[in-house]
PDB file of C-alpha atoms in Angstrom:
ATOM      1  CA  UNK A 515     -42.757  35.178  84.502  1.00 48.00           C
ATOM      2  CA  UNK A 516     -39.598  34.520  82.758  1.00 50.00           C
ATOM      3  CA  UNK A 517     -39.232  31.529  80.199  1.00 49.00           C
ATOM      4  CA  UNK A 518     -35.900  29.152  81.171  1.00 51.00           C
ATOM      5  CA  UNK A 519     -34.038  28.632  78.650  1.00 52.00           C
ATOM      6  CA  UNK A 520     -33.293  25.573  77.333  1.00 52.00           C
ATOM      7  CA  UNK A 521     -30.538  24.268  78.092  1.00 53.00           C
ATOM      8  CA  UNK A 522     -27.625  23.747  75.483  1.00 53.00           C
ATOM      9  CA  UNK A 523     -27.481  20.360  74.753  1.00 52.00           C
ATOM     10  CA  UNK A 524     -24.021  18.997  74.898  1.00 51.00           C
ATOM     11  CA  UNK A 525     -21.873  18.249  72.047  1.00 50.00           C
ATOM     12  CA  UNK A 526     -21.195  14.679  71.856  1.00 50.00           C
ATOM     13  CA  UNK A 527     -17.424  14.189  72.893  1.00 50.00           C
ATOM     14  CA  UNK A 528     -14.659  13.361  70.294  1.00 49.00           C
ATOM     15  CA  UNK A 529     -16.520  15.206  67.554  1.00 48.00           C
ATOM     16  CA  UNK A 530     -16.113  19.272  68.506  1.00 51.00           C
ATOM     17  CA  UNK A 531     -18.351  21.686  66.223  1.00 49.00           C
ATOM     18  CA  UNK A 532     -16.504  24.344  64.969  1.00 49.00           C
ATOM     19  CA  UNK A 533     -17.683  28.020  66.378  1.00 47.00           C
ATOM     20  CA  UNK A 534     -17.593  30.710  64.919  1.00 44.00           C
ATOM     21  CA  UNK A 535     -14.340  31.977  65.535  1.00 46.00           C
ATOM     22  CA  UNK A 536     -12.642  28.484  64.922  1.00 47.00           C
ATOM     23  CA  UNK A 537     -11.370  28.635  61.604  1.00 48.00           C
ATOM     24  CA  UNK A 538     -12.118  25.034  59.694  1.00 46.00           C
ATOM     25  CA  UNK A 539      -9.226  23.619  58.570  1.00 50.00           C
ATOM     26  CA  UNK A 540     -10.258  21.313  55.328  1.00 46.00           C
ATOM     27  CA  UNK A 541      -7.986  18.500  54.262  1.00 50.00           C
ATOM     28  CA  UNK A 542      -6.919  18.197  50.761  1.00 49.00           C
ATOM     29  CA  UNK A 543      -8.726  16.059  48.841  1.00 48.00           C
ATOM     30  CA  UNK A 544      -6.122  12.787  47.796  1.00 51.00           C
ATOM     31  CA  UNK A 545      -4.985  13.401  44.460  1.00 48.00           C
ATOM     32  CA  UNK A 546      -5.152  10.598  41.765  1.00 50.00           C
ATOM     33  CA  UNK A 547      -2.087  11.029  39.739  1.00 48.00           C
ATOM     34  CA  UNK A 548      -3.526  11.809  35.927  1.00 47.00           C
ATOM     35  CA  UNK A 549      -2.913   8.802  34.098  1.00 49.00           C
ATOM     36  CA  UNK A 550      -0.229   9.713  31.436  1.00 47.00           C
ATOM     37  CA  UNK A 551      -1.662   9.166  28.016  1.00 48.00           C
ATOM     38  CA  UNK A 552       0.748   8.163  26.155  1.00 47.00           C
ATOM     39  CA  UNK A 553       2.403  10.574  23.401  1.00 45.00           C
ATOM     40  CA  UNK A 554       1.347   9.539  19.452  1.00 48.00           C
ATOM     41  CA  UNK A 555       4.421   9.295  18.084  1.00 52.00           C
ATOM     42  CA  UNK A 556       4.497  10.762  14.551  1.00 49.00           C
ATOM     43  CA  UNK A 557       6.185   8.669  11.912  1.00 54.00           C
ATOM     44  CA  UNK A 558       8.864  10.304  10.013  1.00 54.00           C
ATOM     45  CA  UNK A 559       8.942  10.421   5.645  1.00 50.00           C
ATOM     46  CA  UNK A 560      11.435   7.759   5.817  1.00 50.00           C
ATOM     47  CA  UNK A 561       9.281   5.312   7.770  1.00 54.00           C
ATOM     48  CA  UNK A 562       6.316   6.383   6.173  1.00 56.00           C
ATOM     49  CA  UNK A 563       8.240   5.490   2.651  1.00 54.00           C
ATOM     50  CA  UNK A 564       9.034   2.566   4.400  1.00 54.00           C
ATOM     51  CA  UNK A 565       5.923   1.090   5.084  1.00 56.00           C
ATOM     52  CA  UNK A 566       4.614   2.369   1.589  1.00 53.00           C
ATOM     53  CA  UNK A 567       7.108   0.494  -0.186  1.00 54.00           C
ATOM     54  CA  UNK A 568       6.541  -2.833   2.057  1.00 54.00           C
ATOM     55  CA  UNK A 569       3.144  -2.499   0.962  1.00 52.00           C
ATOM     56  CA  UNK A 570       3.530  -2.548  -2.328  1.00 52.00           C
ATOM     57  CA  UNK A 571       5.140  -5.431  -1.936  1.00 53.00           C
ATOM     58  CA  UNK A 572       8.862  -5.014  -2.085  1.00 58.00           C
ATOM     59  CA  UNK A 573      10.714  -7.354  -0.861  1.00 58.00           C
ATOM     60  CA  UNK A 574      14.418  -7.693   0.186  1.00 59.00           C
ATOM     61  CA  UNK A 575      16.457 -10.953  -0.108  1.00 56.00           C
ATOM     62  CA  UNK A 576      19.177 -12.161   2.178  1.00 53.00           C
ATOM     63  CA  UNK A 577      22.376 -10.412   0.406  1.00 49.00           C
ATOM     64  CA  UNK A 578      20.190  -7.162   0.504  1.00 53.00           C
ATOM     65  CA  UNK A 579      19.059  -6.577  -2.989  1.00 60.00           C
ATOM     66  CA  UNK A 580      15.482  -7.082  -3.935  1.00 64.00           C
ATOM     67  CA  UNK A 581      14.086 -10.331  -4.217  1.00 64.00           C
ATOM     68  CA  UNK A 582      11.654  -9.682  -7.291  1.00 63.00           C
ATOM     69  CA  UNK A 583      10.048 -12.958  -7.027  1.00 63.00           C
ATOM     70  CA  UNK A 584       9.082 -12.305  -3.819  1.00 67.00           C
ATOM     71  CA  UNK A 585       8.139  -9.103  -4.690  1.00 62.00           C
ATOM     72  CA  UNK A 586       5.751 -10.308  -7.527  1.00 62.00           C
ATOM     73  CA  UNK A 587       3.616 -12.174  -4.567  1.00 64.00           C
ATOM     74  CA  UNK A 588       6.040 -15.136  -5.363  1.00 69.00           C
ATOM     75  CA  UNK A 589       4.511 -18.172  -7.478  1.00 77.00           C
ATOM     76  CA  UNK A 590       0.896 -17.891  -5.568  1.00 77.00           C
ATOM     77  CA  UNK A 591       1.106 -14.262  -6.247  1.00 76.00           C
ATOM     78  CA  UNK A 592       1.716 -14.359  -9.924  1.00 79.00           C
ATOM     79  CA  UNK A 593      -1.184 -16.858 -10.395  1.00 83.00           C
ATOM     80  CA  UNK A 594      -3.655 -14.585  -8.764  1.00 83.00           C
ATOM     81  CA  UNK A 595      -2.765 -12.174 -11.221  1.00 82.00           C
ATOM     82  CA  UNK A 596      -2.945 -13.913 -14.294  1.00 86.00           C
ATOM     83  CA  UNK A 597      -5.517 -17.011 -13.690  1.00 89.00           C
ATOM     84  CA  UNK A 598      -8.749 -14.937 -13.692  1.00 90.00           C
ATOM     85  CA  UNK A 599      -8.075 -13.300 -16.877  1.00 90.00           C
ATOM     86  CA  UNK A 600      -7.165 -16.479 -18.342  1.00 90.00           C
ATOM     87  CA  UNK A 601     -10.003 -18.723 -17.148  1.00 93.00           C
ATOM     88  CA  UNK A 602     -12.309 -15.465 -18.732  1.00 93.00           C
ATOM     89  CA  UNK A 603     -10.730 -15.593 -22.421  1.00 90.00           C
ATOM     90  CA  UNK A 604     -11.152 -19.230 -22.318  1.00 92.00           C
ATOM     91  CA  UNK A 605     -14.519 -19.866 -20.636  1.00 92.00           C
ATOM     92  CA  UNK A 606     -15.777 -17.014 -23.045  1.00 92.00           C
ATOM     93  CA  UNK A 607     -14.173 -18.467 -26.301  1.00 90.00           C
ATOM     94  CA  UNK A 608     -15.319 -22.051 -25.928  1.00 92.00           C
ATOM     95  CA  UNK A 609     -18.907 -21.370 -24.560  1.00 90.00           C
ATOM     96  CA  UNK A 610     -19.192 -17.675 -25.868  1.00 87.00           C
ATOM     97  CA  UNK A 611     -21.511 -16.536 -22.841  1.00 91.00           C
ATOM     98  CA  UNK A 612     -20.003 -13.499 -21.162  1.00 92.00           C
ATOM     99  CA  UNK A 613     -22.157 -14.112 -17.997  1.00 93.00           C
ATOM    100  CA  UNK A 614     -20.179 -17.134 -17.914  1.00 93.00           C
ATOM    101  CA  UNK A 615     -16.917 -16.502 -18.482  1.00 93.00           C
ATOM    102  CA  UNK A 616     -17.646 -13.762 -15.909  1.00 94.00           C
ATOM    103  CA  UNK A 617     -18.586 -16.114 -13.227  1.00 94.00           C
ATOM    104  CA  UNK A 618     -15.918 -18.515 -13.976  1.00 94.00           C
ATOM    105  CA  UNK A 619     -13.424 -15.198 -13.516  1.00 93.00           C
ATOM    106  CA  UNK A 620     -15.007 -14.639 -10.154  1.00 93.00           C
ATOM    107  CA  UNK A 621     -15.014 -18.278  -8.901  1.00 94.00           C
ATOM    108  CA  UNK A 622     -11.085 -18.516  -9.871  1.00 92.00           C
ATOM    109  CA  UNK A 623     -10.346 -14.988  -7.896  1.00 89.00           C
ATOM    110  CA  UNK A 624     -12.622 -16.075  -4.679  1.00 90.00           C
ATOM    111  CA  UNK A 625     -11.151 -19.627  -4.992  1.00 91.00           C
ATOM    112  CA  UNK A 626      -8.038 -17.562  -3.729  1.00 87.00           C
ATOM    113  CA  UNK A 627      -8.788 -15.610  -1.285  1.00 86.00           C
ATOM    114  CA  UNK A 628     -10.375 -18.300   0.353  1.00 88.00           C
ATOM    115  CA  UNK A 629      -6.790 -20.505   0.179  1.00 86.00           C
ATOM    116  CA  UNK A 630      -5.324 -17.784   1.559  1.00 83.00           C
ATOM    117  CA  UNK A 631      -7.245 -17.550   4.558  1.00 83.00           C
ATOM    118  CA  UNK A 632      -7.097 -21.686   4.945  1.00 85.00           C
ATOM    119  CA  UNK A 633      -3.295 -20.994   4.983  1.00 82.00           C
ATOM    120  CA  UNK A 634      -3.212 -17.481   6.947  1.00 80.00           C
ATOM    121  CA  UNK A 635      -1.723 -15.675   4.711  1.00 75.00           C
ATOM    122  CA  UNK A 636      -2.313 -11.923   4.432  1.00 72.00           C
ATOM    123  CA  UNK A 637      -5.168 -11.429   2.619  1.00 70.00           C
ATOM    124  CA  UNK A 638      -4.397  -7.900   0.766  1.00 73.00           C
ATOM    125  CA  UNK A 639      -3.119  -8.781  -2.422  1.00 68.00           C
ATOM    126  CA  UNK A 640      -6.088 -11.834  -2.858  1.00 71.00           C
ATOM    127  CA  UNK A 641      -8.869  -9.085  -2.049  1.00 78.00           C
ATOM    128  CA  UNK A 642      -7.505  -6.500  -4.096  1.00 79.00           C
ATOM    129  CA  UNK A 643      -7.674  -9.254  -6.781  1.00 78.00           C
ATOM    130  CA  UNK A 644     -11.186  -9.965  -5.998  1.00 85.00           C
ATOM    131  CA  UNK A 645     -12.410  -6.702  -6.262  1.00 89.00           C
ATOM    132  CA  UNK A 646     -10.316  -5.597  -9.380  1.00 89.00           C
ATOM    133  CA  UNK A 647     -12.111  -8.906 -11.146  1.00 90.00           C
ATOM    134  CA  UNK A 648     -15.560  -7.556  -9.559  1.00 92.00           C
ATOM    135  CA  UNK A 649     -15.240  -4.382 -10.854  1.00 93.00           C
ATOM    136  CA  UNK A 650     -14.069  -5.404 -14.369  1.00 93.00           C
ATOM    137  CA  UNK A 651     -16.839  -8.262 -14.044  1.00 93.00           C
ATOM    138  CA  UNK A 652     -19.812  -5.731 -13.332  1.00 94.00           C
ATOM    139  CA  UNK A 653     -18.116  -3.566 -16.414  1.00 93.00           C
ATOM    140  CA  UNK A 654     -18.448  -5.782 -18.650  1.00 93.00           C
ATOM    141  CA  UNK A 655     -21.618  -7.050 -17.925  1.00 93.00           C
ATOM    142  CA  UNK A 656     -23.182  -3.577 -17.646  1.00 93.00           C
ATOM    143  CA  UNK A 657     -22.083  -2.894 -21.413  1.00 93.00           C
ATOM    144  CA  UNK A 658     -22.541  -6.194 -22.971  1.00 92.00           C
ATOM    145  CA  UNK A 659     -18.650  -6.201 -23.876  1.00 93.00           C
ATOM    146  CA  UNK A 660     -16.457  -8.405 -23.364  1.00 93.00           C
ATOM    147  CA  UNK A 661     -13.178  -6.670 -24.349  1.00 93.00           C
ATOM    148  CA  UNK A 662     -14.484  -4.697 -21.631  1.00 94.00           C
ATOM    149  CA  UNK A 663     -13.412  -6.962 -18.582  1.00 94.00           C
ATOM    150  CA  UNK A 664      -9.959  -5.173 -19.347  1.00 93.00           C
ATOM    151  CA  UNK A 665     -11.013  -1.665 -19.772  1.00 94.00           C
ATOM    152  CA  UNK A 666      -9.895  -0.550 -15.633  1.00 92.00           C
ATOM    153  CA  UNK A 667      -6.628  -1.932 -16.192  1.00 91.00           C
ATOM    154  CA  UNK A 668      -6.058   1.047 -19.009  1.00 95.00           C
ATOM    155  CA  UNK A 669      -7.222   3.732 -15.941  1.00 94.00           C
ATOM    156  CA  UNK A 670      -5.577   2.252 -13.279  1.00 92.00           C
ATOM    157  CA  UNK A 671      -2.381   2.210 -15.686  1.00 94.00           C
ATOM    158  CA  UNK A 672      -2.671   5.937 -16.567  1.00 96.00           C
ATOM    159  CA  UNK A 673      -3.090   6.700 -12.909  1.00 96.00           C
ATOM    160  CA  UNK A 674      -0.019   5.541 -12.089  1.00 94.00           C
ATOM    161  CA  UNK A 675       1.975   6.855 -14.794  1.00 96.00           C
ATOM    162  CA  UNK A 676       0.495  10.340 -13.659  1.00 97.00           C
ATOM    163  CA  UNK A 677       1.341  10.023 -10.163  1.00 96.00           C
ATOM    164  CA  UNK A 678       4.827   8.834 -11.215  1.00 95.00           C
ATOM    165  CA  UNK A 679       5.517  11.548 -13.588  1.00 96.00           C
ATOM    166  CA  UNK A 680       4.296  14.035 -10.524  1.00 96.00           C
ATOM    167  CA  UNK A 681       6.887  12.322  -8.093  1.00 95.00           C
ATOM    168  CA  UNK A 682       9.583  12.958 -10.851  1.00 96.00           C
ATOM    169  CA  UNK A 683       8.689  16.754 -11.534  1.00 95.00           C
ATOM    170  CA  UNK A 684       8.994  17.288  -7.483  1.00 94.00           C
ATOM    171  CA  UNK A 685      11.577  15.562  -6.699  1.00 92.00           C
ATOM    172  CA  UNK A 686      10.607  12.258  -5.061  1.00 94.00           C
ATOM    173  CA  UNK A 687      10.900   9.780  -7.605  1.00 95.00           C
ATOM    174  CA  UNK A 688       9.169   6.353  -6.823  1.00 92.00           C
ATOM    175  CA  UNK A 689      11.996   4.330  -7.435  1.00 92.00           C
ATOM    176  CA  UNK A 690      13.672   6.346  -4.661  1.00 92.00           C
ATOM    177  CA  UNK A 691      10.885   5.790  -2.389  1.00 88.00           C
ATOM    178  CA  UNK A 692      10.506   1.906  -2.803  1.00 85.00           C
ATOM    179  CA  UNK A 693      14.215   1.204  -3.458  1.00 88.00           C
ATOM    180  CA  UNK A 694      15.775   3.235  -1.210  1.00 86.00           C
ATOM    181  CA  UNK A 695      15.359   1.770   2.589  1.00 79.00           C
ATOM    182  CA  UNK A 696      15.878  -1.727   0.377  1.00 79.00           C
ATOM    183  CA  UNK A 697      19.645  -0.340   0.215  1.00 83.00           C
ATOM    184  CA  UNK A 698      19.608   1.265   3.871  1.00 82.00           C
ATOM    185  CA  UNK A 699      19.753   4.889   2.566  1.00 85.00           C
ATOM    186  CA  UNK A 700      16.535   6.144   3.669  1.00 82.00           C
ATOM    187  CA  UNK A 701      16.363   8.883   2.344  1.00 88.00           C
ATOM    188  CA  UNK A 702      19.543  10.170   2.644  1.00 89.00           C
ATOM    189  CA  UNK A 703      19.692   9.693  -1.623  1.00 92.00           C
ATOM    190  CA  UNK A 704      17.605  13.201  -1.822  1.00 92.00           C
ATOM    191  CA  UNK A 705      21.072  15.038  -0.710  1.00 92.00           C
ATOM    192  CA  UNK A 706      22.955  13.729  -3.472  1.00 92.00           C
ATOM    193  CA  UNK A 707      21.338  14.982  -6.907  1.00 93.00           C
ATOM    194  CA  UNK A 708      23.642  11.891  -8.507  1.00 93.00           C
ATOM    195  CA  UNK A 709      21.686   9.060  -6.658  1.00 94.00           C
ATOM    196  CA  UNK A 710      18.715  11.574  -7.235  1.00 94.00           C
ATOM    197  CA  UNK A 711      18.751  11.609 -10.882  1.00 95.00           C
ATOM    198  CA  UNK A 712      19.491   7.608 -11.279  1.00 95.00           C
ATOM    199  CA  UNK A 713      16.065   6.797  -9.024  1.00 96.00           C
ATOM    200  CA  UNK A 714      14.455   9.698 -11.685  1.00 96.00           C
ATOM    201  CA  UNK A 715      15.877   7.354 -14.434  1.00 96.00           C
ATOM    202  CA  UNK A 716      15.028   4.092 -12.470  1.00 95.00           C
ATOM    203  CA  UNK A 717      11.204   5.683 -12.151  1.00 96.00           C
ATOM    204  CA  UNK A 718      10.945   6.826 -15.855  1.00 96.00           C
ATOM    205  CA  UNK A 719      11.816   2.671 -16.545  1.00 96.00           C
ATOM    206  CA  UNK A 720       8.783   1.909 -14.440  1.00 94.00           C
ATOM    207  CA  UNK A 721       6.567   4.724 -16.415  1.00 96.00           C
ATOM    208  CA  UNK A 722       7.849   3.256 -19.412  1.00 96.00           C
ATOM    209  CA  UNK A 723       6.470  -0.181 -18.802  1.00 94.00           C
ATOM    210  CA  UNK A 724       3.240   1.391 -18.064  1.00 94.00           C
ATOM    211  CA  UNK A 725       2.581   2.953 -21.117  1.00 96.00           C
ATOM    212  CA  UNK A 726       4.191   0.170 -23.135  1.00 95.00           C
ATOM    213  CA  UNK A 727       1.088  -1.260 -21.936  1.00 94.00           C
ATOM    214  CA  UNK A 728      -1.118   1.333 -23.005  1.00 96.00           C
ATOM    215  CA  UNK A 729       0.311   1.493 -26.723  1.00 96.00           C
ATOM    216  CA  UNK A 730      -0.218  -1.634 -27.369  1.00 96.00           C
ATOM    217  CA  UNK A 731      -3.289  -3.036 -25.844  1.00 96.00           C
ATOM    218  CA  UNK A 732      -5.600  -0.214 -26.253  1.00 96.00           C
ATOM    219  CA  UNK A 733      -5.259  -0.633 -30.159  1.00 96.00           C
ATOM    220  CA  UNK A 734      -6.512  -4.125 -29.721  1.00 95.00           C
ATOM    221  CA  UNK A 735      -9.337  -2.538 -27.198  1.00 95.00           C
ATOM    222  CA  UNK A 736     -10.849  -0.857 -29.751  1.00 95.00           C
ATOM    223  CA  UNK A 737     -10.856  -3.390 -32.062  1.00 94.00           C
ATOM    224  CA  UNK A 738     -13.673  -5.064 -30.682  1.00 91.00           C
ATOM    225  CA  UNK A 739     -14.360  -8.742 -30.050  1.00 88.00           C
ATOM    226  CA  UNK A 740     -11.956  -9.666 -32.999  1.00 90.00           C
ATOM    227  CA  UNK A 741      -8.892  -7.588 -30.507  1.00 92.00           C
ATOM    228  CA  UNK A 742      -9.965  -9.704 -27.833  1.00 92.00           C
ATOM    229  CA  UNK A 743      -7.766 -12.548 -28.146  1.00 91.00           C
ATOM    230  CA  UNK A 744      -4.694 -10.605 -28.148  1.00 93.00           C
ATOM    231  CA  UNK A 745      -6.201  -8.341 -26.173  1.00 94.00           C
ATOM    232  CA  UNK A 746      -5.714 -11.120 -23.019  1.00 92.00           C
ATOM    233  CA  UNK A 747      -2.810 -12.642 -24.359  1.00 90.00           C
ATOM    234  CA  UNK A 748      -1.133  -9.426 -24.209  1.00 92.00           C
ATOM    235  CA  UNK A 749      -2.814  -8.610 -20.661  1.00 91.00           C
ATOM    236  CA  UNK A 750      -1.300 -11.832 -19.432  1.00 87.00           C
ATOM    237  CA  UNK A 751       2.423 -11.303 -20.953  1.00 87.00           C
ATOM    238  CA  UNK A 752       2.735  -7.639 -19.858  1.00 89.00           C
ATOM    239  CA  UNK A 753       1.125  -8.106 -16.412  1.00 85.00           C
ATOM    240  CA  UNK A 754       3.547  -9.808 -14.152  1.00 78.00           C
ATOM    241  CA  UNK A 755       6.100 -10.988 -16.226  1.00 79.00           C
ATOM    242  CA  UNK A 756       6.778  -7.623 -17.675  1.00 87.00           C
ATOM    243  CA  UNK A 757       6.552  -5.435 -14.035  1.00 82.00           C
ATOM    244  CA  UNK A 758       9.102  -8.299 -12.893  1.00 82.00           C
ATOM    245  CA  UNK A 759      11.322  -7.160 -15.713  1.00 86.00           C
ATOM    246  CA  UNK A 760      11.083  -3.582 -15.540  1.00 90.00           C
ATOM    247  CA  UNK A 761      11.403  -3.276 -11.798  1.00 87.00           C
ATOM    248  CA  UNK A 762      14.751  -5.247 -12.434  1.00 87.00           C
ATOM    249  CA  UNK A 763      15.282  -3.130 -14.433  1.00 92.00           C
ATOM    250  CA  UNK A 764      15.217   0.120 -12.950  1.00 93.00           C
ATOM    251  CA  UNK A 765      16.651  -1.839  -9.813  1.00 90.00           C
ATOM    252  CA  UNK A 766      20.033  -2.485 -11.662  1.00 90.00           C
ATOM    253  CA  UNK A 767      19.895   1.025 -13.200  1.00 92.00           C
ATOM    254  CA  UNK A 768      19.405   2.677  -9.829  1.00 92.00           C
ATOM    255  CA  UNK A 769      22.526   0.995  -8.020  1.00 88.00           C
ATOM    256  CA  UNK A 770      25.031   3.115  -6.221  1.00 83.00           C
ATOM    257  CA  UNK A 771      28.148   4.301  -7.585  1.00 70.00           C
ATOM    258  CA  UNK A 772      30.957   1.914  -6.365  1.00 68.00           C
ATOM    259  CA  UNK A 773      32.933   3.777  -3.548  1.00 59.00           C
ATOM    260  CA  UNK A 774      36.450   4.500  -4.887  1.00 58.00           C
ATOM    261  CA  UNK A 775      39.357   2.442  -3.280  1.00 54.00           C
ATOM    262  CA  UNK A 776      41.996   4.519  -1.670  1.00 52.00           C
ATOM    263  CA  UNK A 777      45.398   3.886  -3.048  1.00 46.00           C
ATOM    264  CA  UNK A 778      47.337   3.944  -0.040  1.00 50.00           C
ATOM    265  CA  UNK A 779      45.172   0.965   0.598  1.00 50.00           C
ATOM    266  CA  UNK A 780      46.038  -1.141  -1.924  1.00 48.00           C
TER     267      UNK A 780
END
């Protein structure tokens, strides 16, 4: 007795299974178009000297020399600078209490930074300030010193000098690095061993300075509390006013050559 089969059951209509000699055709999946990341654009020396030299505060004046005013952080600036180190060598002669005088130093640097963010002003040089007087602060209060609250000024000095002299010896002088997109060369100077050699002069003004500092307040350094008197005065007179003086300096020193007039001009 046979078995009947069973009978197919129908396919539903509109929707066709494939057999097996049907070949399946597969549509392509949509493709999302990658989204283009954009390409990091790699800034060149000159921009890169650029920006170092607007950070450290050069600034260029309408005719298109430097304004060295400006570039001393202007009035506010220049108080920032000197204040803290004055209100110390006061507070610490009249009361003689270095945690004091240390406070007082700290009080006159935060006072700043916090004008400067009432009046949104960048904030760089004011912090920098704040932790430069923090630093010489906890110094002098870990040895008990007070000619000490100068002390980082003589390291931060010789650092300088070092990487200046190393710019010099390959080449790159510093002068020619913050003077030169001040004058629209770039650095276009590095292909003409004349403008070279007057930003190498220019940068062994700056160097000068430096150590001018060194030689004569370190003597007073080690003279103890009886040095420290002159020891701030001379902190004070060769901070600002003196960098405003040398980088005029080197600025004046470092100026093109005058291009020659042709005669059949004249």
């Amino acid at each position: 007795m046979t078995v009947p089969e069973k009978p197919e059951k129908p396919e539903k209509p509109g929707k066709p299974g494939p057999g097996l000699d049907q070949q399946v055709e597969v549509q392509p999946a949509e493709v999302q178009p990658a989204e283009v990341q954009p390409t990091e654009v790699q800034p060149t020396v000159a921009q890169l000297a650029e920006g170092y030299a607007a950070k450290a505060g050069l600034h260029r004046s309408g005719n298109g020399n430097i304004d060295v005013l400006k570039s001393a952080g202007g009035i506010q600036g220049i108080a920032e600078s000197i204040l803290p180190g004055l209100v110390f060598l006061i507070a610490f002669t009249i009361t003689r209490g270095l945690p004091l005088a240390l406070i007082s130093s700290l009080a006159v640097a935060a006072a700043f930074t916090a004008a400067r963010l009432v009046q949104r002003k960048p904030l760089t040089q004011a912090l920098a300030g704040v932790v430069g007087v923090g630093l010489s602060a906890w110094l002098a209060n870990s040895t008990g010193k007070a000619e000490d609250f100068y002390v980082l000024g003589f390291f931060t000095n010789t650092a300088y000098i070092l990487a200046m002299s190393v710019s010099i010896a390959v080449r790159w002088p510093f002068a020619g690095l913050l003077f030169g997109f001040i004058r629209n060369e770039g650095l276009e100077w590095r292909k003409h061993p004349a403008r070279v050699k007057a930003y190498r002069i220019g940068t062994w003004v700056i160097v000068s300075v430096l150590a001018l500092r060194l030689l004569v307040q370190v003597p007073l350094y080690f003279m103890g509390e009886a040095g420290l008197a002159g020891l701030a005065t001379m902190r004070l007179l060769m901070g600002a006013p003196l960098y405003i003086l040398g980088i005029w300096v080197a600025w004046l020193l470092t100026r093109p050559a005058p291009a020659p007039v042709d005669a059949e001009a004249k």
